[in-house]
mmCIF file of C-alpha atoms in Angstrom:
data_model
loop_
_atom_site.group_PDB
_atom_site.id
_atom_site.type_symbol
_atom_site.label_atom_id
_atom_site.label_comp_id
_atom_site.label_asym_id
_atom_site.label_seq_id
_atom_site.Cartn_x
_atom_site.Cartn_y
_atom_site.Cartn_z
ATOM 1 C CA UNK Q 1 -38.816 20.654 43.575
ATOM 2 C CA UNK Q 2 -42.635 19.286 43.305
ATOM 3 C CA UNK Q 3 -44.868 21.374 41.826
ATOM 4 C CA UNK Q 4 -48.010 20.126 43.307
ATOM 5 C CA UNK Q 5 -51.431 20.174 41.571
ATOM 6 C CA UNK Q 6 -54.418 21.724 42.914
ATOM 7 C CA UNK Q 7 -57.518 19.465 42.464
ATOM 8 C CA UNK Q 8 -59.426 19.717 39.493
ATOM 9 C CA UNK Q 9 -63.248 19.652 39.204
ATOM 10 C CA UNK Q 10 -62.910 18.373 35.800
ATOM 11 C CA UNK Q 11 -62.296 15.060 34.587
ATOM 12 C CA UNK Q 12 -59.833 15.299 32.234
ATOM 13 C CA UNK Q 13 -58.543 12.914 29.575
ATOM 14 C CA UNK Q 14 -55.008 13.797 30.743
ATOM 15 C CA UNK Q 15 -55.740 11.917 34.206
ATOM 16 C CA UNK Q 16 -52.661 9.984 34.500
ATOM 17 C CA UNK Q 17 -50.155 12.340 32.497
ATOM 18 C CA UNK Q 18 -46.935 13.422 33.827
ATOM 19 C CA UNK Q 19 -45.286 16.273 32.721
ATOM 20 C CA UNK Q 20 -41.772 17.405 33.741
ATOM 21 C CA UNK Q 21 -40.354 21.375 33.525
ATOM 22 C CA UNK Q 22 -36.835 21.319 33.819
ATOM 23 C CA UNK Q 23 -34.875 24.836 34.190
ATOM 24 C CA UNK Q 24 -32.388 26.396 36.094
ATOM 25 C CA UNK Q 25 -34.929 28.954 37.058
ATOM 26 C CA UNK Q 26 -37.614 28.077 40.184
ATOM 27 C CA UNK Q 27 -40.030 31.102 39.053
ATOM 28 C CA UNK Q 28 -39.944 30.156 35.245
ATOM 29 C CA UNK Q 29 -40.704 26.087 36.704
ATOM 30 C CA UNK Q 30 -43.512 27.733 38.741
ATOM 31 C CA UNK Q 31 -44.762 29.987 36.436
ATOM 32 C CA UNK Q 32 -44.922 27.557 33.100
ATOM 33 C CA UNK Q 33 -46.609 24.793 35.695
ATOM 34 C CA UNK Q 34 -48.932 27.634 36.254
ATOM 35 C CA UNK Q 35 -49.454 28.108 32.601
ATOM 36 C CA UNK Q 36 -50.146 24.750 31.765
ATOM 37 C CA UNK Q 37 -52.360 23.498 34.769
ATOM 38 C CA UNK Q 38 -55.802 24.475 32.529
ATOM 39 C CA UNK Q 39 -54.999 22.857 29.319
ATOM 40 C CA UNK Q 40 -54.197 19.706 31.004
ATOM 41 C CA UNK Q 41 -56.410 19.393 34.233
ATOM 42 C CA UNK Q 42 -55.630 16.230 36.369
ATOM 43 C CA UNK Q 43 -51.825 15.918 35.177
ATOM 44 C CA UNK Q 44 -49.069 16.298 37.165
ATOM 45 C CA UNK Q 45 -46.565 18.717 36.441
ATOM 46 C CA UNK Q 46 -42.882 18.161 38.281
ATOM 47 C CA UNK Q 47 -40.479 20.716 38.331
ATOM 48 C CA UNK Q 48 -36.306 20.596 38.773
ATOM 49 C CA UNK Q 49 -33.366 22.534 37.204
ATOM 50 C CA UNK Q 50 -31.836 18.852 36.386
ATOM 51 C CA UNK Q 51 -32.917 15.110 35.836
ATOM 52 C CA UNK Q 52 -30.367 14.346 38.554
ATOM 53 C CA UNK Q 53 -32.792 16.534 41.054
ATOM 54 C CA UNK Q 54 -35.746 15.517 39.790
ATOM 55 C CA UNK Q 55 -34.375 11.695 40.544
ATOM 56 C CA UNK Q 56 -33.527 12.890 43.834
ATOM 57 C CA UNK Q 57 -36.767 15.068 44.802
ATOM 58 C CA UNK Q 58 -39.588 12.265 43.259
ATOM 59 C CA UNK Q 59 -40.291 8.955 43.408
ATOM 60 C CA UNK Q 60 -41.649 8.161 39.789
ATOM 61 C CA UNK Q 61 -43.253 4.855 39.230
ATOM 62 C CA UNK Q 62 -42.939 5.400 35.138
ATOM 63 C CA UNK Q 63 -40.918 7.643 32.980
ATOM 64 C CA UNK Q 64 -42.656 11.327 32.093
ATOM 65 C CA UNK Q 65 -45.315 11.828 29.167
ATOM 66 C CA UNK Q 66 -43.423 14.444 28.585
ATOM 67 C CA UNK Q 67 -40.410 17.031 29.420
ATOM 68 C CA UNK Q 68 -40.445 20.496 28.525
ATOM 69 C CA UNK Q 69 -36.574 22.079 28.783
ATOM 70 C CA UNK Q 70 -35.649 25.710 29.145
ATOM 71 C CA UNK Q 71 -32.172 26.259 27.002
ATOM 72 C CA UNK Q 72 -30.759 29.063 26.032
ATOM 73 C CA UNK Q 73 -30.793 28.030 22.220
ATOM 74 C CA UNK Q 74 -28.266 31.174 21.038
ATOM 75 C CA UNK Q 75 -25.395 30.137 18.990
ATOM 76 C CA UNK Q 76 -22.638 30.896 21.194
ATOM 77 C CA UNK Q 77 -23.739 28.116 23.146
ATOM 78 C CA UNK Q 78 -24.206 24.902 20.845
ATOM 79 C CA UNK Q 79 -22.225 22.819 22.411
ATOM 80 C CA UNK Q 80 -23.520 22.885 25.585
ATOM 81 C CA UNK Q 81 -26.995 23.164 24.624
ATOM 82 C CA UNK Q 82 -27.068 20.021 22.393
ATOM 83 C CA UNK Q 83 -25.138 18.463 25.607
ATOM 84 C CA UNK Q 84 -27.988 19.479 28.082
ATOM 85 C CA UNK Q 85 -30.433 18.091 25.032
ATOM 86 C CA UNK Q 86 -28.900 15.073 25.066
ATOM 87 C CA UNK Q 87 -28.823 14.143 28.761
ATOM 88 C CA UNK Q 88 -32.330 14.860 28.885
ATOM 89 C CA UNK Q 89 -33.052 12.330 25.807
ATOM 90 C CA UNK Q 90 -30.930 9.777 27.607
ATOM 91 C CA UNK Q 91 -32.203 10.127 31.117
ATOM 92 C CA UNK Q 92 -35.636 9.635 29.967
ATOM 93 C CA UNK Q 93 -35.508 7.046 26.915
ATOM 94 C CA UNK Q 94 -38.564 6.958 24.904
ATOM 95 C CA UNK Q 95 -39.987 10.450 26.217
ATOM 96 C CA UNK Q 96 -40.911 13.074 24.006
ATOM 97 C CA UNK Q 97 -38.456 16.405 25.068
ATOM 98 C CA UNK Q 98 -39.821 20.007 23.928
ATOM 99 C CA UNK Q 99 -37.380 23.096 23.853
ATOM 100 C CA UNK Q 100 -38.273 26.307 25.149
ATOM 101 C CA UNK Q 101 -35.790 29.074 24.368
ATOM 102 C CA UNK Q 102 -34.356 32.553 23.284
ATOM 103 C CA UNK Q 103 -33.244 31.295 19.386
ATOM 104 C CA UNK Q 104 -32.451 33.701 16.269
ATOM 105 C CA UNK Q 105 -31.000 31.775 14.448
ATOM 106 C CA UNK Q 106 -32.457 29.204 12.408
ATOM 107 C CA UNK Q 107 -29.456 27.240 13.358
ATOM 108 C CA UNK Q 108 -29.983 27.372 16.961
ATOM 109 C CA UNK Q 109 -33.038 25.408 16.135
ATOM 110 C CA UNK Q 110 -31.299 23.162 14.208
ATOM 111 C CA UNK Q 111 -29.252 21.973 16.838
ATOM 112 C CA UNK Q 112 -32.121 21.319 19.274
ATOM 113 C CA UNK Q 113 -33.138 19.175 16.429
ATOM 114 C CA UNK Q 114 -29.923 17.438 15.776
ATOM 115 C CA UNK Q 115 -29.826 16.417 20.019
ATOM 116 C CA UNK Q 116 -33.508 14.708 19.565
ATOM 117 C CA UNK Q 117 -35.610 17.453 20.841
ATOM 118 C CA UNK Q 118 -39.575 16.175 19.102
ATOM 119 C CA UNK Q 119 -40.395 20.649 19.625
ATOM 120 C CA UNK Q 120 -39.024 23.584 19.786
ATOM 121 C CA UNK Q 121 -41.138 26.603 21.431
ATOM 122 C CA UNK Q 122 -39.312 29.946 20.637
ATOM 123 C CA UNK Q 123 -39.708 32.584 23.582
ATOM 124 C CA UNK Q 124 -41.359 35.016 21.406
ATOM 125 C CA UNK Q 125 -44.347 32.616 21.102
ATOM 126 C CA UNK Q 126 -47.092 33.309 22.451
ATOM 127 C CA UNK Q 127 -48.701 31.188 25.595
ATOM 128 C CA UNK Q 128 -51.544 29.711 23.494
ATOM 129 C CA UNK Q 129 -49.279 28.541 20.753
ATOM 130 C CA UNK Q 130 -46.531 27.044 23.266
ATOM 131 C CA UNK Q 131 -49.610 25.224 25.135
ATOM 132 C CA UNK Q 132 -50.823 24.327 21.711
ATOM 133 C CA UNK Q 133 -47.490 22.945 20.723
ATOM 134 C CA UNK Q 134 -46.929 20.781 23.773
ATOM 135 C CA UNK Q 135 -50.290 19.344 23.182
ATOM 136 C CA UNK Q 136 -48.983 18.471 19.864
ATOM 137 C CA UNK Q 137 -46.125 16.476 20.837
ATOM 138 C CA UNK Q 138 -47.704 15.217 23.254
ATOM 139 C CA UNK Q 139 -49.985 13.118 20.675
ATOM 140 C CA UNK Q 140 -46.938 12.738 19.072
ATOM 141 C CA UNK Q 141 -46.872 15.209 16.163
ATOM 142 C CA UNK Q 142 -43.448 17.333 16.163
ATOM 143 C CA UNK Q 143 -43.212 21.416 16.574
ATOM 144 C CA UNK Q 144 -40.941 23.337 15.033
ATOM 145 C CA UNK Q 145 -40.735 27.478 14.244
ATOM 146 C CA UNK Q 146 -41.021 27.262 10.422
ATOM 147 C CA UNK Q 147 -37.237 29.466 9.931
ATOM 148 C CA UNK Q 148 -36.070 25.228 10.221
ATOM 149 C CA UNK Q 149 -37.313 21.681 9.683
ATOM 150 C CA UNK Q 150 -35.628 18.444 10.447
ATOM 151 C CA UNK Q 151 -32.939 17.188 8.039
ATOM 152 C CA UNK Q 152 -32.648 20.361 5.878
ATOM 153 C CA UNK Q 153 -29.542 22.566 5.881
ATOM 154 C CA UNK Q 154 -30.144 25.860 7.205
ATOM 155 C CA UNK Q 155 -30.068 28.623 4.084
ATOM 156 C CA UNK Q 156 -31.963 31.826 5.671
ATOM 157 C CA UNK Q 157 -31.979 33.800 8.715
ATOM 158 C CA UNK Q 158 -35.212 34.403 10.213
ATOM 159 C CA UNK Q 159 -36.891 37.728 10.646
ATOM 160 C CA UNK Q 160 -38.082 38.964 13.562
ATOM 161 C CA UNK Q 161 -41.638 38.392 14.697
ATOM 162 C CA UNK Q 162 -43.702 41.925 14.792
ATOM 163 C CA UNK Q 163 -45.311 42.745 17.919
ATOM 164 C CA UNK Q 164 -48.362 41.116 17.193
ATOM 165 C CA UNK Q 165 -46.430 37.960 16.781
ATOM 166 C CA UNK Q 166 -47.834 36.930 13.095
ATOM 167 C CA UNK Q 167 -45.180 38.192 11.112
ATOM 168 C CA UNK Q 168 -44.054 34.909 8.591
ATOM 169 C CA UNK Q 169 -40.485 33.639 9.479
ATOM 170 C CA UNK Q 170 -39.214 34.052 6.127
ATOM 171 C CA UNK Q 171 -38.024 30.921 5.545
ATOM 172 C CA UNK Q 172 -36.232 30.424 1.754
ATOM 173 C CA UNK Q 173 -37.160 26.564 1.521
ATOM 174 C CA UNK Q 174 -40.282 23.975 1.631
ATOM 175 C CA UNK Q 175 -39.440 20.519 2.648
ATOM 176 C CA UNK Q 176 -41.521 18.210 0.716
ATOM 177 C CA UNK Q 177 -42.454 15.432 3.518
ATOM 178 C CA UNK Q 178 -43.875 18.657 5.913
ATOM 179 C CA UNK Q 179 -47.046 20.965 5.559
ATOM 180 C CA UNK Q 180 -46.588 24.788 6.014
ATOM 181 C CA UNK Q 181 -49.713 25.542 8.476
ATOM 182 C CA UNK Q 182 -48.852 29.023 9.493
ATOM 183 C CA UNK Q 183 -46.371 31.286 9.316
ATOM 184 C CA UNK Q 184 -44.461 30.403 13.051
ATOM 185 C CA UNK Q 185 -45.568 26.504 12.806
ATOM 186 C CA UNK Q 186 -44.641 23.288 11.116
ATOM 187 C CA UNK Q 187 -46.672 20.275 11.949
ATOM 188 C CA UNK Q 188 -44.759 17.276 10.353
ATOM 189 C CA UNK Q 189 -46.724 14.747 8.921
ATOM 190 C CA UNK Q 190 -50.464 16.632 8.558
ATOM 191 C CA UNK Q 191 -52.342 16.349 6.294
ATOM 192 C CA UNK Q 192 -53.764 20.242 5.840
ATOM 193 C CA UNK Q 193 -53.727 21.969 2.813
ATOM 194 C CA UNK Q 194 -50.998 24.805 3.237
ATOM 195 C CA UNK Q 195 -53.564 27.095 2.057
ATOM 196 C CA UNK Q 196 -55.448 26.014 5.510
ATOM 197 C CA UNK Q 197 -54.568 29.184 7.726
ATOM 198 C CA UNK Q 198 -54.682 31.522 4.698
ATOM 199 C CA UNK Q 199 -59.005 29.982 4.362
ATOM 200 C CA UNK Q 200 -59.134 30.363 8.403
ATOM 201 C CA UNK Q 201 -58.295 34.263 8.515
ATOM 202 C CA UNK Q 202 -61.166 35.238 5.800
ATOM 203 C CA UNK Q 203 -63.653 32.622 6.909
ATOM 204 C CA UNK Q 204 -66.583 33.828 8.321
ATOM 205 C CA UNK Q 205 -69.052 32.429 10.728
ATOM 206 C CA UNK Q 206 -67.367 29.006 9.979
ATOM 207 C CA UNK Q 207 -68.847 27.289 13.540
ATOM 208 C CA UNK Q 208 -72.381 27.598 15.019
ATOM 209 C CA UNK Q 209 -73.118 28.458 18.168
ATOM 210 C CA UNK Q 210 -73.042 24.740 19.864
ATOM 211 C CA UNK Q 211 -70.222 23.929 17.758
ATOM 212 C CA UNK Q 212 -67.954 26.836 19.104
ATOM 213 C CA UNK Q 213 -69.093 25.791 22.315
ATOM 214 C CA UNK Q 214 -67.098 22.434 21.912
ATOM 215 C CA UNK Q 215 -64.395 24.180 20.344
ATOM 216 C CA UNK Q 216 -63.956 26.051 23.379
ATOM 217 C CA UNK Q 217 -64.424 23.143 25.591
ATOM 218 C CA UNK Q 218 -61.891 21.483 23.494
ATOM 219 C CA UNK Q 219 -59.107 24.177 23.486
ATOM 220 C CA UNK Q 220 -59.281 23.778 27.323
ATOM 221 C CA UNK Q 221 -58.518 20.451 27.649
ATOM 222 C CA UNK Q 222 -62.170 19.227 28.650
ATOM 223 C CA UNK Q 223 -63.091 15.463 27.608
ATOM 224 C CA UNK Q 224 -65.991 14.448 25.107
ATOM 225 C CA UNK Q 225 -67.466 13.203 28.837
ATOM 226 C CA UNK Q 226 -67.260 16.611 30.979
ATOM 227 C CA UNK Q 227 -68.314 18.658 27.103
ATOM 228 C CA UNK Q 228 -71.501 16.224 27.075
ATOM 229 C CA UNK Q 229 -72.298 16.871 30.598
ATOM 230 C CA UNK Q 230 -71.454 20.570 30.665
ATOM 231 C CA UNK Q 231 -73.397 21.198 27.589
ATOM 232 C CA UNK Q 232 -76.484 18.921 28.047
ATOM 233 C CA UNK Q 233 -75.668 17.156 24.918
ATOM 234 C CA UNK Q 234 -74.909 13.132 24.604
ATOM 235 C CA UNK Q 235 -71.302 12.266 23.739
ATOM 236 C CA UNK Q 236 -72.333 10.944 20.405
ATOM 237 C CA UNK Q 237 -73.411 14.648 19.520
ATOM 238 C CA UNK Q 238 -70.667 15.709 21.156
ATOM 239 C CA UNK Q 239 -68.508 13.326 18.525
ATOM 240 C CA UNK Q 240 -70.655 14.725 15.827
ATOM 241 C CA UNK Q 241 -69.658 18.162 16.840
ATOM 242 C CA UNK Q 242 -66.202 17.640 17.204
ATOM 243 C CA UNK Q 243 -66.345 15.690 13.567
ATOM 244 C CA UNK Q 244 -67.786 19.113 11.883
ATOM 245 C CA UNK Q 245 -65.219 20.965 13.940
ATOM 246 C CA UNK Q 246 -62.569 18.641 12.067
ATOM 247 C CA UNK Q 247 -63.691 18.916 8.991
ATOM 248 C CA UNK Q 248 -63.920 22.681 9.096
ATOM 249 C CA UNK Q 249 -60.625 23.711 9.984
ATOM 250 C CA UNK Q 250 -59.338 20.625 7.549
ATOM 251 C CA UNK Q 251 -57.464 18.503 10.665
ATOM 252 C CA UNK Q 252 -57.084 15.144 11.327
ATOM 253 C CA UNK Q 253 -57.579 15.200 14.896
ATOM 254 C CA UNK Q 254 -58.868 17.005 18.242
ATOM 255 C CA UNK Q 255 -55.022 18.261 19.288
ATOM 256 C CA UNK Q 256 -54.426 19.378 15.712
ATOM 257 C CA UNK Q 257 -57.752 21.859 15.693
ATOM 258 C CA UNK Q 258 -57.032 23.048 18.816
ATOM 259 C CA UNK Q 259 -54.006 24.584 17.179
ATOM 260 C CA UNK Q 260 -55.598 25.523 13.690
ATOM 261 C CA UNK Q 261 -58.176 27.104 15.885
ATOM 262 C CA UNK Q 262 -55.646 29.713 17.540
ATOM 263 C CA UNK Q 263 -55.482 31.239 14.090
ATOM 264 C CA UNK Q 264 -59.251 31.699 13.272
ATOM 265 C CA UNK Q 265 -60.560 35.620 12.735
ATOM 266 C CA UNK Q 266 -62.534 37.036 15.272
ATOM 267 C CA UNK Q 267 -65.725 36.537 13.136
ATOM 268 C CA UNK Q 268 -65.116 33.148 12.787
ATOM 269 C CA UNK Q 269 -66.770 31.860 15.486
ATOM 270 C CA UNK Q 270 -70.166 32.349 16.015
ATOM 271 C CA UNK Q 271 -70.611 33.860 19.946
ATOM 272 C CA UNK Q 272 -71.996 31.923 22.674
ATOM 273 C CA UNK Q 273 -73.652 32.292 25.905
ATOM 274 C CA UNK Q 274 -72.633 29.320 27.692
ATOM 275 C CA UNK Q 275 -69.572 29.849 29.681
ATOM 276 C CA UNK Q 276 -66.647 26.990 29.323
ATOM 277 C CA UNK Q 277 -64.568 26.627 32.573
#
């Protein structure tokens, strides 16, 4: 089934992207399309319960940017979970695949891994950090709940989230080629310090007010062009902005503050009167 766009009044960096949903379920295609629409204006977002369908229903000129799977990650089900994995990764060589799914176990994770999934999204995550961790991927960093990383044997079962959603994963090990960025995320390959998040909740009044403007701009998706023109600025302020942004919340790149960003106090942005959308 196509899950058409509606137009965007934004120009968007994503222009061109392609993102497939595949699930068994046509609200939960709908409803993540839905989801994601804003943080990537100008994509297009296809939905099917199977690669075979999604053959069938589109005529694609390339391969995806992307494919985000719904699983049900829960140990009884391994096998055919790492077998649904696995067709995806074949069907669509050379495309980054992110999990969604119910998964208690940090072995459930595991095996998403071990099939060649580049993310895992558990289904108690919130919608900003599952948006935030397909943005990731798709600038090819790799998400993972921090309860497991890649190549490391699974020693610890992870505790539940609390309703607020911030409770640490208590994981019993620290791989030493992977930074520890917050309690339910694992960037591999960054380069923040993993006292980062810790700095980010007491911070105060870390952004002025033009600078948490382009935060905001940046969290929805917006390009350095639209932010300029929006904001009255030229893009080379606009790059100076985002540059002070970067080296405030210690990332390495747009996508990766974004996601550091999600984790800031209240009081650490400065307000603004300038609406982003």
């Amino acid at each position: 089934m196509s899950l058409p766009n509606s137009p965007s009044e934004h120009p968007s960096e994503e222009t061109g992207t392609t993102i497939v949903v595949l699930a068994g379920s046509l609200l939960f295609q709908d409803c993540l399309a839905e989801a994601m629409r804003p943080a990537f204006p100008g994509a297009t977002i296809l939905g099917a319960s199977t690669p075979a369908e999604l053959v069938h229903s589109h005529a694609m000129a390339k391969g995806p940017d992307l494919v985000v799977l719904s699983v049900d990650l829960q140990s009884g089900l391994k096998e055919k979970t790492a077998s649904t994995i696995k067709a995806a990764v074949e069907h669509f060589p050379g495309t980054p695949i992110i999990v969604i799914g119910n998964c208690n176990d940090p072995s459930d994770v595991d095996n998403a891994i071990s099939a060649g999934a580049q993310g895992v999204i558990p289904m108690t995550a919130s919608l900003k950090i599952a948006i935030a961790a397909v943005q990731l991927v798709m600038a090819g960093e790799t998400y993972y709940p921090r309860q497991v990383v890649p190549g490391t044997p699974t020693r610890t079962r992870a505790s539940q989230p609390s309703a607020a959603g911030i409770e640490p994963l208590r994981a019993q090990f620290q791989p030493h080629n992977q930074v520890q960025r917050h309690p339910n995320l694992t960037v591999v390959g960054a380069s923040t310090p993993p006292n980062a998040i810790d700095e980010l909740h007491d911070s105060k009044a870390n952004f002025t007010t033009r600078e948490a403007e382009v935060l905001a701009a940046l969290q929805k998706g917006y390009s350095n062009k639209w932010i300029a023109h929006r904001l009255g600025l030229s893009q080379n302020t606009v790059k100076a902005h985002i540059r002070h942004i970067l080296r405030k919340l210690h990332a390495t790149n747009r996508t990766e503050a974004v996601v550091l960003s999600q984790y800031l106090s209240p009081s650490g942005v400065a307000a603004s009167t300038t609406r982003i959308d």
